[in-house]
Coordinates of C-alpha atoms in Angstrom, one line a residue:
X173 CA 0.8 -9.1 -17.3
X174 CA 2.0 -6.0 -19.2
X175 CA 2.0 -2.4 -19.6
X176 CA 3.0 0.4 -21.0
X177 CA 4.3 3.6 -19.4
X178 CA 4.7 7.3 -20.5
X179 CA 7.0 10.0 -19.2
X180 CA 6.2 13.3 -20.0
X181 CA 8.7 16.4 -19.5
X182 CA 7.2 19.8 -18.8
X183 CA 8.9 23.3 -18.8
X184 CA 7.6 24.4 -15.1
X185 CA 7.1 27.4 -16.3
X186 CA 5.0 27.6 -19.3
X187 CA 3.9 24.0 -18.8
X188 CA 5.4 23.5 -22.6
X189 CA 6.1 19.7 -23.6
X190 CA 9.5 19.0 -23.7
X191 CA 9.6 15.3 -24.4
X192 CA 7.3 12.5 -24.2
X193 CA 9.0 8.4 -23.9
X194 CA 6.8 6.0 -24.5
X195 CA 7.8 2.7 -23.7
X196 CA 6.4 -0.7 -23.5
X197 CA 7.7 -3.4 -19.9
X198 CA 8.9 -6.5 -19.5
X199 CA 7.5 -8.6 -16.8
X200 CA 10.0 -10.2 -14.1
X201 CA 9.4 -13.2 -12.1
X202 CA 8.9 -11.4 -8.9
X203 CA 5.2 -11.3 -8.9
X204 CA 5.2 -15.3 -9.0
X205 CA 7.6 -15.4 -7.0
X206 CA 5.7 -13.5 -3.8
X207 CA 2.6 -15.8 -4.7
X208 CA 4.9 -18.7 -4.4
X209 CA 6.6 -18.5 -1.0
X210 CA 9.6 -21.1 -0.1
X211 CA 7.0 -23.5 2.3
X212 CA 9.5 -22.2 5.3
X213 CA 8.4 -18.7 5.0
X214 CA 4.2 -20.5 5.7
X215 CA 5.9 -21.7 8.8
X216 CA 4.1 -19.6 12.2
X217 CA 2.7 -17.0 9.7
X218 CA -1.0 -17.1 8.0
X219 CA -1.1 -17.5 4.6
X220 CA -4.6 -16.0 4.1
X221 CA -4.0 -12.9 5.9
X222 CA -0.6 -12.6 3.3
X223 CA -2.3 -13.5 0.1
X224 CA -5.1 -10.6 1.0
X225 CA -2.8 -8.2 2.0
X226 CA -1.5 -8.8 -2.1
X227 CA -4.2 -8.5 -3.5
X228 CA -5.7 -5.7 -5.0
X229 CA -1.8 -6.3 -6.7
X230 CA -1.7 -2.7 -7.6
X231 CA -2.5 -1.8 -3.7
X232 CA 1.4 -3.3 -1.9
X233 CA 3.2 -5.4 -4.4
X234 CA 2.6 -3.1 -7.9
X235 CA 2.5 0.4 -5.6
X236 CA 5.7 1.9 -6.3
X237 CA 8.0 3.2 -8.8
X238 CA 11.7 3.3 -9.6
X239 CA 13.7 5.9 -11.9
X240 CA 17.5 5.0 -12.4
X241 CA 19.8 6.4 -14.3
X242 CA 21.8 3.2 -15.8
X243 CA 19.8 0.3 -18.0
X244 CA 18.6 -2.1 -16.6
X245 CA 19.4 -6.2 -18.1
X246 CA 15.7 -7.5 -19.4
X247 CA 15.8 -11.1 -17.8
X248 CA 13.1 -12.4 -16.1
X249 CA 15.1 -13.5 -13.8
X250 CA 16.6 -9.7 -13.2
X251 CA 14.4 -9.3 -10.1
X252 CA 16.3 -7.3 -7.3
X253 CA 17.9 -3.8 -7.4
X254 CA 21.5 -4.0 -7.1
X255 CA 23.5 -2.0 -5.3
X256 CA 26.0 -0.5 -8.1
X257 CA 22.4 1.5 -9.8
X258 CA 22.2 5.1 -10.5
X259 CA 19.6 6.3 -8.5
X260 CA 17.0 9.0 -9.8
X261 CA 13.5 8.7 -7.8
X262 CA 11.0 6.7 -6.8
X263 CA 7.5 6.9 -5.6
X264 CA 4.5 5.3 -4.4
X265 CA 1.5 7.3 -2.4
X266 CA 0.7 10.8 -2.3
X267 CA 3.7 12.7 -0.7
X268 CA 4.5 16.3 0.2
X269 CA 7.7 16.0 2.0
X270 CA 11.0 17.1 1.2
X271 CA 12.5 13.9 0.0
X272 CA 14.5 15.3 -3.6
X273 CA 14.1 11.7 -4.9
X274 CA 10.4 10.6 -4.0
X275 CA 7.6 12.1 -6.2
X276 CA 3.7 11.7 -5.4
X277 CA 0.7 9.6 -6.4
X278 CA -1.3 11.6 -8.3
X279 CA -4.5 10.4 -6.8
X280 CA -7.1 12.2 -9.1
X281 CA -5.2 10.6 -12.2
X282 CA -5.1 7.0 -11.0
X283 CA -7.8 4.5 -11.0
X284 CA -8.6 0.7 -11.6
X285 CA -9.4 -0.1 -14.7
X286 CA -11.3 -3.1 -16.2
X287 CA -8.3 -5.0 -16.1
X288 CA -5.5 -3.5 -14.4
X289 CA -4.7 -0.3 -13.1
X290 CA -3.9 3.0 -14.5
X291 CA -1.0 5.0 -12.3
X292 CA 0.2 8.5 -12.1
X293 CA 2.8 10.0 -10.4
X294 CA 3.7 13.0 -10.6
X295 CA 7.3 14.7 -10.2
X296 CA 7.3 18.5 -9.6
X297 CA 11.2 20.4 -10.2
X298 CA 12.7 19.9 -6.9
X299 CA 12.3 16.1 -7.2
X300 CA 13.3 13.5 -9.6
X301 CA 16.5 15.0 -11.2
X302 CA 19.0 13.8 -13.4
X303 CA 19.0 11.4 -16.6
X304 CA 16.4 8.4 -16.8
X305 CA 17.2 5.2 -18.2
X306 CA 14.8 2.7 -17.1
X307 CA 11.9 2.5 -14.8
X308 CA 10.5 -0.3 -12.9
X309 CA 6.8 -1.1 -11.0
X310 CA 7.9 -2.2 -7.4
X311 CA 6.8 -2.1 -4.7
X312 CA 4.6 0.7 -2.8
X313 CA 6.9 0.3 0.2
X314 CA 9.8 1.3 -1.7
X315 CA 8.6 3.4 -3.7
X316 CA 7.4 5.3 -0.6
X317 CA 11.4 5.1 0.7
X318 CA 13.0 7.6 -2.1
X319 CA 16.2 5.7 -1.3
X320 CA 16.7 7.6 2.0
X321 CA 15.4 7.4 5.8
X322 CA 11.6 7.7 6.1
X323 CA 9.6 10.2 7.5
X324 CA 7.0 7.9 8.7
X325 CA 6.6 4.2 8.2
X326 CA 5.0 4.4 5.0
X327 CA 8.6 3.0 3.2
X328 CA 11.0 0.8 3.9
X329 CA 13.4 -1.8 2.3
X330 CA 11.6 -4.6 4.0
X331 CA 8.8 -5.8 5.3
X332 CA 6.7 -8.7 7.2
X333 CA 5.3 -11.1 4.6
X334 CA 2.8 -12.0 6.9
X335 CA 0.8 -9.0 6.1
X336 CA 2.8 -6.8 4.2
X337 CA 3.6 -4.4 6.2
X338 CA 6.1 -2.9 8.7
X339 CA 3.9 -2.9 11.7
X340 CA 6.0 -5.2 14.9
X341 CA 8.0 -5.9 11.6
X342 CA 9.9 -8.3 13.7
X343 CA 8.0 -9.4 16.4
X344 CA 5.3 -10.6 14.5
X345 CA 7.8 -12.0 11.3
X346 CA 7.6 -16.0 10.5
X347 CA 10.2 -17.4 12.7
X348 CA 12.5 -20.0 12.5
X349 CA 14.5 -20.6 16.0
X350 CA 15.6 -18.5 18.7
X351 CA 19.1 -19.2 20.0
X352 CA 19.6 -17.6 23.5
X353 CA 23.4 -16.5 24.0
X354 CA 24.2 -17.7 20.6
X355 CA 25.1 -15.9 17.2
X356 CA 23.3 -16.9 14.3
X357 CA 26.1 -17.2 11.7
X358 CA 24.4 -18.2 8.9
X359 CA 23.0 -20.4 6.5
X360 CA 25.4 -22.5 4.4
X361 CA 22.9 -25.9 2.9
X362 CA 19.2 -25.6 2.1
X363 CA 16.9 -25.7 5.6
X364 CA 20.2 -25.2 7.3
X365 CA 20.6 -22.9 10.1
X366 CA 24.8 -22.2 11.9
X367 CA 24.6 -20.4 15.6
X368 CA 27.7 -20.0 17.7
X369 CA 28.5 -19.5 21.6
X370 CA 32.1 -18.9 23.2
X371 CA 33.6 -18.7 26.6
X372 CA 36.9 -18.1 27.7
X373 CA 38.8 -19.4 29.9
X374 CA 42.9 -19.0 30.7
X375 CA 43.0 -16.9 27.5
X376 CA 41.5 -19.5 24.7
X377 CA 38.6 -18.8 23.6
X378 CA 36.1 -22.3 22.9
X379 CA 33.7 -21.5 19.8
X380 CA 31.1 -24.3 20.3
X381 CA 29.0 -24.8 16.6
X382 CA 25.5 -25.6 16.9
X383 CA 23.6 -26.4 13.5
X384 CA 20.1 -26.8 13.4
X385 CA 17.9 -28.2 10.6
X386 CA 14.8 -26.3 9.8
X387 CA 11.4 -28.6 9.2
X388 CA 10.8 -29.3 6.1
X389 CA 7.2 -28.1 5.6
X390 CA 6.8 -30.4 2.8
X391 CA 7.0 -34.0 5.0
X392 CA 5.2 -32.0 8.1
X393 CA 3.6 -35.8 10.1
X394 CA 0.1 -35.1 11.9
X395 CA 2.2 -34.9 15.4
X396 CA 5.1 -32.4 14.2
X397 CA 5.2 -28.9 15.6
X398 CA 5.9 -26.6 13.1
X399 CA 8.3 -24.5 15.3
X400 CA 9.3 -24.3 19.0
X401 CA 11.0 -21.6 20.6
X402 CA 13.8 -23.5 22.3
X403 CA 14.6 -25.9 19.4
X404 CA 13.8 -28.5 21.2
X405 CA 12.0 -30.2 18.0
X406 CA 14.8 -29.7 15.7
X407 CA 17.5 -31.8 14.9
X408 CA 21.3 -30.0 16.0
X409 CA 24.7 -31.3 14.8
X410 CA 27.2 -29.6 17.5
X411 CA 31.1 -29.1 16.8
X412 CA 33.8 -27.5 19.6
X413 CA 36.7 -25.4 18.3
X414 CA 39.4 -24.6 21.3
X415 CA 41.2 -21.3 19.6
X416 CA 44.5 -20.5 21.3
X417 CA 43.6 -17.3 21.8
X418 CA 41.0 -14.9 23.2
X419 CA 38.4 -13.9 20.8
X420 CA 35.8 -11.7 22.2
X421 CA 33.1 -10.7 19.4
X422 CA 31.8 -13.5 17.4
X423 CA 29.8 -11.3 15.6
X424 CA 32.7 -10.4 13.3
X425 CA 32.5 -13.2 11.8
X426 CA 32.9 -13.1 8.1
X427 CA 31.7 -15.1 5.5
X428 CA 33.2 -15.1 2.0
X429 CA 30.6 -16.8 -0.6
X430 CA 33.1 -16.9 -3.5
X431 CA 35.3 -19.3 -1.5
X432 CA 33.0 -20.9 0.4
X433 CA 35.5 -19.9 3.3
X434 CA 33.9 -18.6 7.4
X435 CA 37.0 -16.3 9.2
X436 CA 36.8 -15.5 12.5
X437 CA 39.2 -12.6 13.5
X438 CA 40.8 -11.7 16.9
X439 CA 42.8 -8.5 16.9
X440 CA 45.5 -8.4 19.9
X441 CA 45.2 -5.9 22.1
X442 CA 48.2 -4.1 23.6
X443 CA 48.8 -6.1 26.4
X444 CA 48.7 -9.5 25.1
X445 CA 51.2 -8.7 22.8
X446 CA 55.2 -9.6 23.4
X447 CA 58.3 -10.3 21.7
X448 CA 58.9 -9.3 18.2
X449 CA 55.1 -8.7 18.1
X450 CA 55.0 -5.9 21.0
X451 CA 55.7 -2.6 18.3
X452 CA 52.4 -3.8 16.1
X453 CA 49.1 -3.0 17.9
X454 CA 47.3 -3.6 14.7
X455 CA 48.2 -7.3 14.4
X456 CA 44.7 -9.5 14.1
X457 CA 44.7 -13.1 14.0
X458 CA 42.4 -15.6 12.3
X459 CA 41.1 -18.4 11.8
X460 CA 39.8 -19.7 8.2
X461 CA 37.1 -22.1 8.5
X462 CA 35.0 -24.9 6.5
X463 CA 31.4 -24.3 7.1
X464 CA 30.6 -27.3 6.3
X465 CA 32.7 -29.6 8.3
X466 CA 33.4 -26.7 11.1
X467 CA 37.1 -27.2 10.9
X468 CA 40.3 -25.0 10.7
X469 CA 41.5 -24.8 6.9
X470 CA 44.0 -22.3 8.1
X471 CA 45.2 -20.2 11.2
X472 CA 47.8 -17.2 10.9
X473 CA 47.7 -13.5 11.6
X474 CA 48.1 -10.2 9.8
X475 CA 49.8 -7.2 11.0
X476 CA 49.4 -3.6 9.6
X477 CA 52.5 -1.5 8.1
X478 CA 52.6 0.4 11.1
X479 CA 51.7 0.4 14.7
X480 CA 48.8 2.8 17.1
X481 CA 46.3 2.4 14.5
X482 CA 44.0 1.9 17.6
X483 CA 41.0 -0.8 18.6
X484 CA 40.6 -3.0 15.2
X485 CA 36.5 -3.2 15.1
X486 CA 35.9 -5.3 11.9
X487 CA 37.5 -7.3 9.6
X488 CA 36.9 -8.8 6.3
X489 CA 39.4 -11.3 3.7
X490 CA 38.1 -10.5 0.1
X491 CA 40.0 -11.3 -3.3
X492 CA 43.5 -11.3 -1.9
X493 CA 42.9 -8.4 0.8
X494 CA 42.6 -7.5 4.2
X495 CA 40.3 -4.7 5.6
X496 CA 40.1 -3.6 8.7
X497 CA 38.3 -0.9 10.5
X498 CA 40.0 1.2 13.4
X499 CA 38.8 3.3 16.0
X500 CA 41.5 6.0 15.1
X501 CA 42.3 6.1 11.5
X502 CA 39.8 4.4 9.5
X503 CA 39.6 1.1 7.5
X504 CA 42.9 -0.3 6.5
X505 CA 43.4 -2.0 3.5
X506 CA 46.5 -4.7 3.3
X507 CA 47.9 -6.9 0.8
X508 CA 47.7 -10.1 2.0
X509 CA 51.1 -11.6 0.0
X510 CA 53.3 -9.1 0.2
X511 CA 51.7 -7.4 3.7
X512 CA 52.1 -3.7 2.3
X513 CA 49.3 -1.1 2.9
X514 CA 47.1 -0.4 -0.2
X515 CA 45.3 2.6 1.2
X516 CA 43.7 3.9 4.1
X517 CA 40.4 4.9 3.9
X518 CA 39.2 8.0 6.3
X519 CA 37.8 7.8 9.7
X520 CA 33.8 8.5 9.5
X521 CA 31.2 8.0 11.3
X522 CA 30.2 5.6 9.0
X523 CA 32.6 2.7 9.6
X524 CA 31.7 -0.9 8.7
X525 CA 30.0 -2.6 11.5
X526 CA 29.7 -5.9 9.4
X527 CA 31.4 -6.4 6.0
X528 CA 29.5 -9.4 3.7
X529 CA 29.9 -10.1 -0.1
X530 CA 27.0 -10.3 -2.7
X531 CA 27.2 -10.4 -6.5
X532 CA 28.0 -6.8 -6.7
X533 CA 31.2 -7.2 -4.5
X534 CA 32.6 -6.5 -1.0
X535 CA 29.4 -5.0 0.9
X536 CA 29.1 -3.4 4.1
X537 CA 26.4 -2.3 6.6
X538 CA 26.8 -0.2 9.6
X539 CA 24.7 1.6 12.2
X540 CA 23.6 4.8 11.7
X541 CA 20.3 6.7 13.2
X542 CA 18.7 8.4 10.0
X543 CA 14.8 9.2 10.8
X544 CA 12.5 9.5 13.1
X545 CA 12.0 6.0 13.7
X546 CA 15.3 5.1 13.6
X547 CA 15.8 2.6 10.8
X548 CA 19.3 2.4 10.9
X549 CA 21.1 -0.2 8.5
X550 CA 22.5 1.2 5.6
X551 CA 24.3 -0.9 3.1
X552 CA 27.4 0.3 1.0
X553 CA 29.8 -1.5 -1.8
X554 CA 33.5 -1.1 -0.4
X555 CA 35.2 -0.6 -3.8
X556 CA 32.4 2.8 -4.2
X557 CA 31.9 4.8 -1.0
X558 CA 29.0 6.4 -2.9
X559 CA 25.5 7.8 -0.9
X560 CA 23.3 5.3 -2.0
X561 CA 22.0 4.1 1.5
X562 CA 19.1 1.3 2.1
X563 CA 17.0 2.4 4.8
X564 CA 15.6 -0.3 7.1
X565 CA 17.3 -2.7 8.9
X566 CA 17.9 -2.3 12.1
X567 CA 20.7 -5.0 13.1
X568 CA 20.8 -6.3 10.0
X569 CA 23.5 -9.4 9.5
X570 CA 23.5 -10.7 5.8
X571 CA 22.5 -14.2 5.8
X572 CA 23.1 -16.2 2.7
X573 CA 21.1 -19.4 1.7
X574 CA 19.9 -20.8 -1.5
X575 CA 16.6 -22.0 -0.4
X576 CA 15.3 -19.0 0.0
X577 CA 14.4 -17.2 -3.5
X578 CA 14.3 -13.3 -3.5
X579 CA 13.0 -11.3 -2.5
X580 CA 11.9 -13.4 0.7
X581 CA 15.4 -13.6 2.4
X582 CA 16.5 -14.6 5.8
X583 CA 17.3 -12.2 8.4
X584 CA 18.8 -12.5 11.8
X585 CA 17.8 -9.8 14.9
X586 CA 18.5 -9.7 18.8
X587 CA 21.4 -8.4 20.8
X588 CA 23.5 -11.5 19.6
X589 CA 21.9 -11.5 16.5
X590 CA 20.0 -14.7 17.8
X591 CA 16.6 -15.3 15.9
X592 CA 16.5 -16.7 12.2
X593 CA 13.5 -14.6 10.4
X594 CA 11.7 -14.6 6.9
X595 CA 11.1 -11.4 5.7
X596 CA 11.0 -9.8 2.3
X597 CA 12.8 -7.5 0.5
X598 CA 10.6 -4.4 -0.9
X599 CA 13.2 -3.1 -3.7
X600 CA 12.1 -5.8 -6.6
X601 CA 11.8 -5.1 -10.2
X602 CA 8.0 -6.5 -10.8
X603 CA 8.6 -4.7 -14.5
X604 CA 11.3 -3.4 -16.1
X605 CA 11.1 -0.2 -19.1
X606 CA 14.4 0.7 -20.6
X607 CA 13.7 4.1 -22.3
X608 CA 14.5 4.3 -26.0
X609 CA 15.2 7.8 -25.5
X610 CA 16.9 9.0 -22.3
X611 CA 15.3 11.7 -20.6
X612 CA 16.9 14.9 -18.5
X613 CA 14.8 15.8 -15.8
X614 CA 16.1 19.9 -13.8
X615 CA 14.9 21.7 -11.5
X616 CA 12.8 23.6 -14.9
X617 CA 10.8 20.7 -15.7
X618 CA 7.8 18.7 -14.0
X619 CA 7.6 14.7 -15.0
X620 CA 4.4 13.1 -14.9
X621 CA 4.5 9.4 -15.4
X622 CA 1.6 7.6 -16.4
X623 CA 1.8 3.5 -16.1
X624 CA -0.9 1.2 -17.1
X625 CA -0.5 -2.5 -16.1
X626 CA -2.5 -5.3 -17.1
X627 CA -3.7 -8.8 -16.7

């Protein structure tokens, strides 16, 4: 594939020309990528009923539109939106809303064409403004999000791979194993899949491990079933931890990548506390463990520089420092050698419900109801309390594996965040247009952006 796009700037009120970029794409490996699914995401899903909800190509996958305000790096392999862009716009179908960032399909100007598709999207002067970069072709489903809650369900940062959509975006998702009363931690090997249970008695907490291997579609025998809801066809590997302490949400787990290291964390509460320990209601233990052998590297605790900071709610160990959210003051930020308070970042109502690291840094995700149907998982970097919220995910947990290529990804749902999905991410870069020239889009000029991709 290729293409070639054209942004022109208008003065709104003469309709004058401003500027015109002109510039030609490069072509990512996302497309190959969604026509090439890991053989665990064919698992309980119909591969027919995906491949024609692709195709027309420009119809889902080739839909949508990004605008950013930073470059973007021309790899092939560059294929997901990161976190630390500059937002601008999007767009993908006709729209009339009051989303600033999401311009419309001009459906009058776009049409197939003998061997592609011609698009046009049109940006009037309340949408759209700022300094333009780079564009990208995604996806119609984000293109239809504008980087912001929905209106309707016509965007959203994922969606079922089974027939691209977001219709029982869940319920009807290719499934890997359901693990009543359990926590699906995570995935640490290829086809590898970590749950975990506790119970408490006399004040320890047990932490019993269960890991499952996935089938491996690719040595299915006649007799296998491909998936069973209790696991009961699966091989599990199970491992007990007896912690001397009470721990009471195991889904605060965190997982740092970079050190290949799992922590679960157990704030005291007031009245377990005694001795020289009694003044410090902010003291959290923690245990550091191997994933891969589901043993204790390292126990110890941390407390903060001063006591009443209220009920500790999450808690991450990244690059040397501790971060923990209260219910009174915010999320505290320690140094873990010396124990002396960095900062204290304000009490919102958008505390870190989960914190998780990607290639961009220290991530987190909390709950937050922001539209009408109530996606509510937004995603921020820690070290850039910025705006720039996904929209989507409803309980999300990050789940990390590396058998699963973006944008498919794993994703874990349920009140104990108990079922393994495959679903797929809807920000990609299919294309990717750095503008020679920059462009400055205000609330004087209209954009229209013709894009014509093809075979």
């Amino acid at each position: 594939m290729k293409g070639k796009a054209t942004l022109t700037l208008s003065e709104a009120a003469t309709g004058k020309v401003v500027q015109r970029v002109e510039e030609s794409n490069m072509v990512t490996n996302a497309i190959s990528r969604l026509f090439n699914p890991p053989q665990e995401a064919l698992i309980d899903t119909n591969w027919s009923e995906q491949m024609a909800a692709m195709l027309p190509m420009w119809k889902n996958i080739l839909g949508g539109i990004i605008l950013l305000g930073n470059t973007l790096e021309e790899s092939k392999d560059n294929i997901m939106l990161r976190e630390d862009c500059v937002p601008v716009g999007t767009a993908g179908d006709a729209y009339s809303g009051s989303n600033v960032m999401r311009g419309s399909l001009n459906i009058n100007e776009s049409y197939e064409t003998e061997n592609g598709y011609h698009f046009t999207w049109d940006f009037p002067t309340d949408k759209a403004n700022g300094t333009i970069r780079s564009i990208a072709l995604t996806s119609r489903f984000f293109g239809n999000a504008g980087f912001a809650a929905c209106e309707t369900r016509d965007g959203s940062l994922v969606v079922n791979p089974n027939g691209f959509d977001m219709s029982y975006l869940l319920s009807s998702s290719p499934k890997f194993i359901t693990m009543s009363g359990s926590y699906f931690i995570g995935s640490f090997k290829p086809r590898e899949l970590l749950y975990a249970s506790s119970s408490t008695k006399n004040y320890k907490t047990t932490v019993l491990f269960k890991r499952f291997k996935t089938l491996d579609a690719n040595a299915l025998k006649i007799n296998d079933r491909v998936y069973s809801q209790d696991g009961s066809n699966i091989s599990v590997e199970t491992a007990e931890l007896i912690l001397e302490y009470e721990v009471k949400n195991l889904k605060n787990i965190f997982w740092d990548p970079k050190n290949r290291d799992l922590y679960i964390f157990a704030p005291v509460s007031h009245s377990s506390l005694s001795g020289s320990e009694y003044p410090y209601r902010g003291t959290v233990r923690y245990w550091k463990i191997n994933p891969d052998t589901l043993t204790v590297k390292e126990y110890t605790s941390i407390r903060f520089p001063k006591s009443g900071v209220g009920e500790v709610l999450s808690c991450a160990i990244y690059d040397g420092i501790f971060y923990a959210v209260t219910s009174s003051e915010g999320t505290y930020k320690v140094n873990m050698t010396t124990n002396e308070l960095i900062e204290v970042l304000p009490l919102t109502t958008k505390n870190p419900s989960r914190f998780y690291v990607n290639e961009t840094g220290l991530m987190y995700n909390f709950y937050e109801l922001r539209g009408s149907y109530g996606s509510a998982g937004a995603f921020r970097r820690m070290d850039a309390n910025t705006d720039f919220l996904y929209d989507g995910l409803i309980y999300g947990v990050p789940i990390y594996s590396d058998w699963i290529p973006q944008p498919y990804f794993l994703f874990a749902y349920g009140q104990e965040f108990n079922t393994a999905f495959v679903l797929l991410m809807s920000n990609y870069l299919a294309t990717i247009n750095n503008l020679a020239q920059p462009l400055t889009k205000t609330n004087a000029h209209t954009l229209k952006i013709s894009y014509d991709i093809i075979n």
